[in-house]
Amino acid sequence: MLEIYAGKNALKTIQEQGFNQELFTHFLGASGGPKWFTVFGLDKYLFGEFFHNRNTELNLLGSSAGAFRAACLTQSNPVQAIEGLAYNYANMVYSKKPSAKEISTKAADIVNQLFTDNRADEVINNNIFKAHFLVAKCNGLTASDNKVMQTAGLFNSWLLNKLDRKLLAKQYQRYIFKQPSSNLLINDPYNFNTVYQNLTRENIKSAVLASGSIPLVMSGVKNIQGAAKGTYRDGGIIDYHFDFSLQKSSVVTKNNPNECGLTLYPHFSSEPKAGWFDKNSTRKVLASSYDNTVLLSPSKKFIKSLPFSKIPDRTDFTKLDANTRINYWQQVLTQTDILAECFHEFVTKQGISQIKAFTP
């Protein structure tokens, strides 16, 4: 039911040292809207048990839905937080033809519920589980909330990406809103200009909301506190499923070269796509970006066992009536506990032979 893939160096490391939580220094959470429900059971197990009582740093990076997950998993009670997010997301209901304003308002409500009481402080001050939210700052027509202009800008983005992913840097700048003491760096083979911005009480809600603000579907987030003025949108535009590797600052790695460990990546697909405009393309991620990564994904058999034999996605909002969709999504959330059980068995028995080499 659960498939486990490892990049070249990750597989070698695990074969030599076994599979244990201390090997991991990074955790990825991808874009994909309600597709993340597929790894809900894994999230609960990983942060309720596998990483429980951890005393060394783990950097969580997320874009869009992955950012919302990271905002939960870096709180003092991560399981309660992720359960609350899943419930609120699954039970969200829109009008028949919701406007971008309506969808954005409902998303903002979810963000506000994420950070009730002192939960924003828990994330910002967490020196073990460090949150990083990926956001795309838009330039030119892509920054407009006028749908005609924005569509023209996005079409240009599609053309640029088709020619060369690097050309998207003409229209987008990567922002990483990070836990203040983090010294994590992205090693990006496409050389997007990347700005590292500290999280504060004043910008954390806007950063998470911006990371999930889907082009055309939602309004862009304007002028996030502490960052450059402009329009910020879904981090998945640049980093949909990720095509980069991770490292610490040169000062840190020089002092302790073992600080850069492996990356754990629970994902709804075993075939990650780099950016939003690669969703329907044949472009593959670079193998080098996943050398140190362990990817956990549901098998085709598991997906077939789900209602409608598929994982949830945003089209469910329009294709299904609200009651049918909510019941379906709740069944998926329950069934994903099976994946957690599979992972627990794998770790307990150290079933390293079942790990497959990751080959894009």
Tab-separated table of C-alpha atoms in Angstrom:
chain	number	residue	atom	x	y	z
A	1	MET	CA	0.000	0.000	0.000
A	2	LEU	CA	2.959	2.324	0.685
A	3	GLU	CA	5.869	2.736	-1.701
A	4	ILE	CA	9.240	4.013	-0.498
A	5	TYR	CA	11.782	5.541	-2.857
A	6	ALA	CA	15.257	6.853	-2.100
A	7	GLY	CA	17.759	8.893	-4.045
A	8	LYS	CA	21.255	7.575	-4.666
A	9	ASN	CA	22.946	8.938	-1.546
A	10	ALA	CA	19.900	8.440	0.679
A	11	LEU	CA	19.706	4.745	-0.236
A	12	LYS	CA	23.409	4.243	0.439
A	13	THR	CA	23.149	6.017	3.801
A	14	ILE	CA	20.146	3.943	4.916
A	15	GLN	CA	21.765	0.682	3.835
A	16	GLU	CA	24.800	1.575	5.953
A	17	GLN	CA	23.062	3.088	8.994
A	18	GLY	CA	19.538	1.690	8.995
A	19	PHE	CA	16.340	3.728	8.816
A	20	ASN	CA	15.900	6.080	11.767
A	21	GLN	CA	14.572	9.567	12.346
A	22	GLU	CA	17.978	11.000	13.253
A	23	LEU	CA	19.082	10.675	9.623
A	24	PHE	CA	16.604	13.323	8.520
A	25	THR	CA	17.186	17.049	8.768
A	26	HIS	CA	14.561	18.180	6.239
A	27	PHE	CA	10.899	17.514	5.503
A	28	LEU	CA	9.032	18.532	2.337
A	29	GLY	CA	5.351	19.278	1.804
A	30	ALA	CA	4.153	19.745	-1.773
A	31	SER	CA	1.425	21.789	-3.412
A	32	GLY	CA	-1.683	20.031	-4.665
A	33	GLY	CA	-4.729	21.257	-2.748
A	34	PRO	CA	-6.793	18.409	-1.226
A	35	LYS	CA	-4.431	15.838	-2.736
A	36	TRP	CA	-2.518	16.230	0.534
A	37	PHE	CA	-5.301	14.295	2.267
A	38	THR	CA	-3.578	11.203	0.867
A	39	VAL	CA	-0.658	11.681	3.284
A	40	PHE	CA	-2.780	12.760	6.264
A	41	GLY	CA	-2.240	9.483	8.123
A	42	LEU	CA	1.505	9.711	7.538
A	43	ASP	CA	1.622	13.298	8.844
A	44	LYS	CA	-0.082	12.232	12.074
A	45	TYR	CA	2.223	9.269	12.583
A	46	LEU	CA	5.437	11.062	11.646
A	47	PHE	CA	4.897	13.980	14.006
A	48	GLY	CA	2.964	12.101	16.658
A	49	GLU	CA	5.423	9.195	16.923
A	50	PHE	CA	8.339	8.983	14.482
A	51	PHE	CA	9.730	12.468	15.216
A	52	HIS	CA	8.228	12.660	18.715
A	53	ASN	CA	10.697	13.837	21.400
A	54	ARG	CA	13.202	14.835	18.722
A	55	ASN	CA	15.918	17.155	20.062
A	56	THR	CA	17.761	18.088	16.864
A	57	GLU	CA	16.653	20.505	14.170
A	58	LEU	CA	14.225	19.439	11.449
A	59	ASN	CA	13.479	21.980	8.712
A	60	LEU	CA	9.999	21.772	7.202
A	61	LEU	CA	9.515	23.357	3.780
A	62	GLY	CA	6.105	23.642	2.202
A	63	SER	CA	4.380	25.324	-0.707
A	64	SER	CA	0.618	25.865	-0.882
A	65	ALA	CA	-1.053	22.909	0.906
A	66	GLY	CA	2.436	21.912	2.066
A	67	ALA	CA	2.827	25.298	3.755
A	68	PHE	CA	-0.478	24.844	5.586
A	69	ARG	CA	0.752	21.429	6.732
A	70	ALA	CA	4.089	22.878	7.881
A	71	ALA	CA	2.200	25.530	9.839
A	72	CYS	CA	0.449	22.706	11.717
A	73	LEU	CA	3.368	20.334	12.133
A	74	THR	CA	5.592	22.970	13.754
A	75	GLN	CA	3.075	23.700	16.504
A	76	SER	CA	3.285	22.311	20.031
A	77	ASN	CA	0.488	19.834	19.315
A	78	PRO	CA	1.059	18.937	15.648
A	79	VAL	CA	-1.437	16.068	15.481
A	80	GLN	CA	-4.273	18.156	16.879
A	81	ALA	CA	-3.363	20.983	14.498
A	82	ILE	CA	-3.241	18.801	11.366
A	83	GLU	CA	-6.525	17.123	12.338
A	84	GLY	CA	-8.121	20.565	12.695
A	85	LEU	CA	-6.809	21.640	9.298
A	86	ALA	CA	-8.109	18.481	7.626
A	87	TYR	CA	-11.544	18.877	9.201
A	88	ASN	CA	-11.869	22.548	8.261
A	89	TYR	CA	-10.633	21.985	4.718
A	90	ALA	CA	-12.792	18.911	4.084
A	91	ASN	CA	-15.938	20.603	5.375
A	92	MET	CA	-15.493	23.830	3.432
A	93	VAL	CA	-18.492	24.669	1.227
A	94	TYR	CA	-18.671	27.373	-1.445
A	95	SER	CA	-21.533	28.935	-3.356
A	96	LYS	CA	-22.261	27.492	-6.830
A	97	LYS	CA	-20.002	29.947	-8.644
A	98	PRO	CA	-17.637	31.326	-6.004
A	99	SER	CA	-15.646	34.449	-6.749
A	100	ALA	CA	-11.924	34.758	-6.073
A	101	LYS	CA	-12.858	36.968	-3.126
A	102	GLU	CA	-15.130	34.292	-1.601
A	103	ILE	CA	-12.515	31.553	-1.962
A	104	SER	CA	-9.794	33.815	-0.554
A	105	THR	CA	-11.989	34.802	2.400
A	106	LYS	CA	-12.657	31.143	3.252
A	107	ALA	CA	-8.941	30.345	2.970
A	108	ALA	CA	-8.160	33.278	5.274
A	109	ASP	CA	-10.653	31.860	7.791
A	110	ILE	CA	-8.753	28.541	7.762
A	111	VAL	CA	-5.470	30.388	8.298
A	112	ASN	CA	-6.960	32.307	11.213
A	113	GLN	CA	-8.087	29.020	12.773
A	114	LEU	CA	-4.579	27.612	12.297
A	115	PHE	CA	-3.147	30.360	14.451
A	116	THR	CA	-5.666	30.769	17.269
A	117	ASP	CA	-4.380	31.464	20.772
A	118	ASN	CA	-0.559	31.570	20.758
A	119	ARG	CA	-0.012	29.108	17.915
A	120	ALA	CA	1.751	31.644	15.710
A	121	ASP	CA	4.310	32.110	18.482
A	122	GLU	CA	4.722	28.334	18.735
A	123	VAL	CA	5.701	28.174	15.064
A	124	ILE	CA	7.938	31.241	15.083
A	125	ASN	CA	9.773	30.222	18.275
A	126	ASN	CA	10.126	26.509	17.539
A	127	ASN	CA	13.887	25.836	17.406
A	128	ILE	CA	13.516	22.108	16.684
A	129	PHE	CA	10.791	21.956	14.026
A	130	LYS	CA	11.473	24.984	11.845
A	131	ALA	CA	8.848	26.151	9.356
A	132	HIS	CA	9.603	27.505	5.876
A	133	PHE	CA	6.753	28.705	3.641
A	134	LEU	CA	7.472	29.061	-0.081
A	135	VAL	CA	5.749	31.912	-1.899
A	136	ALA	CA	5.989	33.316	-5.439
A	137	LYS	CA	6.259	37.112	-5.810
A	138	CYS	CA	4.711	38.021	-9.152
A	139	ASN	CA	5.894	40.578	-11.678
A	140	GLY	CA	4.166	42.110	-14.694
A	141	LEU	CA	0.714	40.895	-15.733
A	142	THR	CA	0.831	37.933	-13.355
A	143	ALA	CA	0.594	40.402	-10.472
A	144	SER	CA	-2.786	41.698	-11.662
A	145	ASP	CA	-6.074	40.535	-10.154
A	146	ASN	CA	-7.812	41.427	-13.412
A	147	LYS	CA	-8.555	37.957	-14.822
A	148	VAL	CA	-7.944	38.900	-18.457
A	149	MET	CA	-4.579	40.465	-17.704
A	150	GLN	CA	-3.584	37.705	-15.289
A	151	THR	CA	-4.540	35.032	-17.826
A	152	ALA	CA	-2.374	36.721	-20.440
A	153	GLY	CA	0.507	36.799	-17.985
A	154	LEU	CA	0.050	33.128	-17.078
A	155	PHE	CA	-0.078	32.133	-20.746
A	156	ASN	CA	3.243	33.906	-21.203
A	157	SER	CA	4.549	31.973	-18.180
A	158	TRP	CA	3.470	28.721	-19.815
A	159	LEU	CA	5.334	29.639	-23.001
A	160	LEU	CA	8.479	30.661	-21.120
A	161	ASN	CA	8.436	27.465	-19.077
A	162	LYS	CA	7.955	25.375	-22.206
A	163	LEU	CA	11.109	26.917	-23.643
A	164	ASP	CA	13.174	26.756	-20.456
A	165	ARG	CA	12.123	26.618	-16.790
A	166	LYS	CA	14.833	29.173	-15.988
A	167	LEU	CA	12.929	31.811	-18.007
A	168	LEU	CA	10.165	31.891	-15.374
A	169	ALA	CA	12.544	33.971	-13.273
A	170	LYS	CA	11.531	36.894	-15.519
A	171	GLN	CA	8.066	36.802	-13.954
A	172	TYR	CA	8.493	35.261	-10.505
A	173	GLN	CA	10.753	35.571	-7.497
A	174	ARG	CA	10.898	32.901	-4.805
A	175	TYR	CA	10.294	34.078	-1.239
A	176	ILE	CA	10.938	31.749	1.678
A	177	PHE	CA	9.306	32.938	4.883
A	178	LYS	CA	11.318	31.130	7.522
A	179	GLN	CA	11.678	30.492	11.224
A	180	PRO	CA	14.005	33.322	12.344
A	181	SER	CA	16.958	31.175	13.485
A	182	SER	CA	16.953	28.985	10.358
A	183	ASN	CA	20.095	29.021	8.204
A	184	LEU	CA	18.697	26.701	5.543
A	185	LEU	CA	19.609	27.381	1.918
A	186	ILE	CA	18.088	26.086	-1.303
A	187	ASN	CA	20.498	24.817	-3.922
A	188	ASP	CA	18.468	25.630	-7.039
A	189	PRO	CA	19.794	24.374	-10.403
A	190	TYR	CA	17.462	26.852	-12.154
A	191	ASN	CA	18.815	29.861	-10.248
A	192	PHE	CA	15.545	31.548	-9.311
A	193	ASN	CA	16.228	34.657	-7.292
A	194	THR	CA	15.411	33.596	-3.720
A	195	VAL	CA	14.721	35.903	-0.789
A	196	TYR	CA	14.794	34.545	2.766
A	197	GLN	CA	12.392	36.494	4.975
A	198	ASN	CA	12.005	35.955	8.730
A	199	LEU	CA	8.573	35.043	10.021
A	200	THR	CA	6.974	37.441	12.489
A	201	ARG	CA	3.605	37.739	14.201
A	202	GLU	CA	2.753	40.428	11.654
A	203	ASN	CA	3.468	38.405	8.499
A	204	ILE	CA	2.938	34.707	9.308
A	205	LYS	CA	-0.755	34.603	8.375
A	206	SER	CA	-0.179	36.504	5.136
A	207	ALA	CA	2.765	34.264	4.231
A	208	VAL	CA	0.760	31.045	4.657
A	209	LEU	CA	-2.264	32.476	2.838
A	210	ALA	CA	-0.078	33.716	-0.027
A	211	SER	CA	1.591	30.320	-0.356
A	212	GLY	CA	-1.828	28.811	-1.098
A	213	SER	CA	-3.261	31.632	-3.231
A	214	ILE	CA	-3.873	29.825	-6.523
A	215	PRO	CA	-3.659	32.016	-9.655
A	216	LEU	CA	-7.064	32.953	-11.161
A	217	VAL	CA	-8.842	31.025	-8.392
A	218	MET	CA	-7.880	33.326	-5.503
A	219	SER	CA	-6.809	36.914	-4.977
A	220	GLY	CA	-3.119	37.617	-4.652
A	221	VAL	CA	-1.817	38.735	-1.250
A	222	LYS	CA	-0.502	42.279	-1.369
A	223	ASN	CA	2.484	43.812	0.396
A	224	ILE	CA	3.382	41.231	3.046
A	225	GLN	CA	4.857	42.901	6.113
A	226	GLY	CA	8.662	42.963	6.049
A	227	ALA	CA	8.877	41.897	2.395
A	228	ALA	CA	9.099	43.995	-0.753
A	229	LYS	CA	5.870	45.594	-1.936
A	230	GLY	CA	4.006	43.607	-4.551
A	231	THR	CA	1.644	40.696	-5.220
A	232	TYR	CA	2.367	37.294	-3.717
A	233	ARG	CA	0.794	34.047	-4.905
A	234	ASP	CA	0.925	30.267	-4.633
A	235	GLY	CA	4.402	28.925	-3.910
A	236	GLY	CA	3.625	26.028	-6.221
A	237	ILE	CA	3.974	28.302	-9.245
A	238	ILE	CA	7.735	27.867	-8.895
A	239	ASP	CA	7.919	24.943	-6.466
A	240	TYR	CA	4.979	22.635	-7.155
A	241	HIS	CA	6.644	19.362	-6.171
A	242	PHE	CA	10.208	20.718	-5.970
A	243	ASP	CA	13.318	20.411	-8.071
A	244	PHE	CA	16.100	21.567	-5.779
A	245	SER	CA	18.357	20.237	-3.050
A	246	LEU	CA	18.820	21.582	0.463
A	247	GLN	CA	21.833	22.724	2.438
A	248	LYS	CA	22.829	24.830	5.413
A	249	SER	CA	24.802	28.057	5.204
A	250	SER	CA	28.483	27.608	4.325
A	251	VAL	CA	29.517	28.708	7.822
A	252	VAL	CA	27.430	25.981	9.448
A	253	THR	CA	28.492	23.218	7.068
A	254	LYS	CA	32.159	24.149	7.423
A	255	ASN	CA	31.916	23.801	11.189
A	256	ASN	CA	29.915	20.586	11.029
A	257	PRO	CA	29.712	18.930	7.599
A	258	ASN	CA	27.299	16.284	8.960
A	259	GLU	CA	24.603	18.913	9.602
A	260	CYS	CA	23.086	18.309	6.127
A	261	GLY	CA	21.196	15.060	6.466
A	262	LEU	CA	18.447	13.433	4.459
A	263	THR	CA	15.082	14.802	3.380
A	264	LEU	CA	11.816	12.975	4.129
A	265	TYR	CA	9.102	13.650	1.567
A	266	PRO	CA	5.601	12.160	2.003
A	267	HIS	CA	3.951	12.842	-1.353
A	268	PHE	CA	0.805	11.796	-3.178
A	269	SER	CA	2.794	10.864	-6.297
A	270	SER	CA	6.001	8.988	-7.012
A	271	GLU	CA	6.556	11.234	-10.040
A	272	PRO	CA	7.100	14.778	-8.759
A	273	LYS	CA	6.826	17.773	-11.097
A	274	ALA	CA	9.060	20.803	-10.623
A	275	GLY	CA	6.628	23.691	-11.022
A	276	TRP	CA	2.965	24.526	-11.603
A	277	PHE	CA	3.472	24.848	-15.351
A	278	ASP	CA	5.012	21.363	-15.494
A	279	LYS	CA	1.855	19.589	-14.319
A	280	ASN	CA	0.958	18.371	-17.799
A	281	SER	CA	4.438	18.368	-19.297
A	282	THR	CA	6.859	15.504	-19.817
A	283	ARG	CA	9.686	17.383	-18.085
A	284	LYS	CA	11.188	15.348	-15.264
A	285	VAL	CA	12.858	16.587	-12.108
A	286	LEU	CA	16.622	16.219	-11.894
A	287	ALA	CA	17.886	13.055	-10.185
A	288	SER	CA	20.508	15.191	-8.426
A	289	SER	CA	17.749	17.155	-6.664
A	290	TYR	CA	16.622	13.920	-5.000
A	291	ASP	CA	20.000	12.342	-4.162
A	292	ASN	CA	19.380	12.815	-0.426
A	293	THR	CA	15.608	12.346	-0.445
A	294	VAL	CA	13.348	9.539	0.763
A	295	LEU	CA	9.933	9.765	-0.882
A	296	LEU	CA	6.877	8.053	0.611
A	297	SER	CA	3.880	7.659	-1.691
A	298	PRO	CA	0.657	5.637	-1.888
A	299	SER	CA	0.706	2.675	-4.246
A	300	LYS	CA	-1.651	2.355	-7.207
A	301	LYS	CA	-3.383	-0.421	-5.257
A	302	PHE	CA	-4.064	1.936	-2.349
A	303	ILE	CA	-5.365	4.671	-4.652
A	304	LYS	CA	-7.660	2.183	-6.374
A	305	SER	CA	-9.081	1.214	-2.960
A	306	LEU	CA	-10.250	4.796	-2.313
A	307	PRO	CA	-13.782	5.978	-3.122
A	308	PHE	CA	-13.983	6.781	-6.858
A	309	SER	CA	-10.577	5.004	-7.138
A	310	LYS	CA	-8.709	8.289	-7.040
A	311	ILE	CA	-7.164	10.757	-4.653
A	312	PRO	CA	-9.056	13.990	-3.856
A	313	ASP	CA	-8.479	17.065	-6.007
A	314	ARG	CA	-9.945	20.541	-6.442
A	315	THR	CA	-12.312	19.475	-9.247
A	316	ASP	CA	-14.301	17.584	-6.598
A	317	PHE	CA	-15.715	20.960	-5.526
A	318	THR	CA	-17.495	21.313	-8.875
A	319	LYS	CA	-18.043	17.685	-9.901
A	320	LEU	CA	-19.608	16.465	-6.658
A	321	ASP	CA	-22.358	17.849	-4.451
A	322	ALA	CA	-21.153	19.040	-1.061
A	323	ASN	CA	-22.377	16.061	0.972
A	324	THR	CA	-20.921	13.499	-1.438
A	325	ARG	CA	-17.584	15.323	-1.567
A	326	ILE	CA	-17.319	15.706	2.221
A	327	ASN	CA	-18.162	12.037	2.847
A	328	TYR	CA	-15.652	10.978	0.186
A	329	TRP	CA	-12.891	13.149	1.600
A	330	GLN	CA	-13.553	11.973	5.150
A	331	GLN	CA	-13.298	8.347	4.011
A	332	VAL	CA	-9.944	9.112	2.396
A	333	LEU	CA	-8.666	10.758	5.569
A	334	THR	CA	-9.617	7.663	7.566
A	335	GLN	CA	-8.137	5.211	5.073
A	336	THR	CA	-4.750	6.925	5.075
A	337	ASP	CA	-4.110	5.468	8.514
A	338	ILE	CA	-3.250	2.324	6.545
A	339	LEU	CA	-0.224	4.107	5.079
A	340	ALA	CA	0.907	5.068	8.571
A	341	GLU	CA	0.603	1.441	9.666
A	342	CYS	CA	2.681	0.341	6.665
A	343	PHE	CA	5.368	2.878	7.484
A	344	HIS	CA	5.402	1.866	11.142
A	345	GLU	CA	5.874	-1.772	10.131
A	346	PHE	CA	8.651	-0.810	7.716
A	347	VAL	CA	10.521	1.111	10.419
A	348	THR	CA	9.978	-1.530	13.089
A	349	LYS	CA	11.144	-4.394	10.889
A	350	GLN	CA	13.767	-2.274	9.121
A	351	GLY	CA	12.493	-3.512	5.772
A	352	ILE	CA	15.206	-1.697	3.877
A	353	SER	CA	15.069	-4.166	0.987
A	354	GLN	CA	11.676	-2.829	-0.022
A	355	ILE	CA	13.081	0.654	-0.750
A	356	LYS	CA	13.140	1.412	-4.453
A	357	ALA	CA	15.774	3.568	-6.134
A	358	PHE	CA	14.291	6.919	-7.144
A	359	THR	CA	14.690	7.384	-10.880
A	360	PRO	CA	12.842	10.376	-12.403
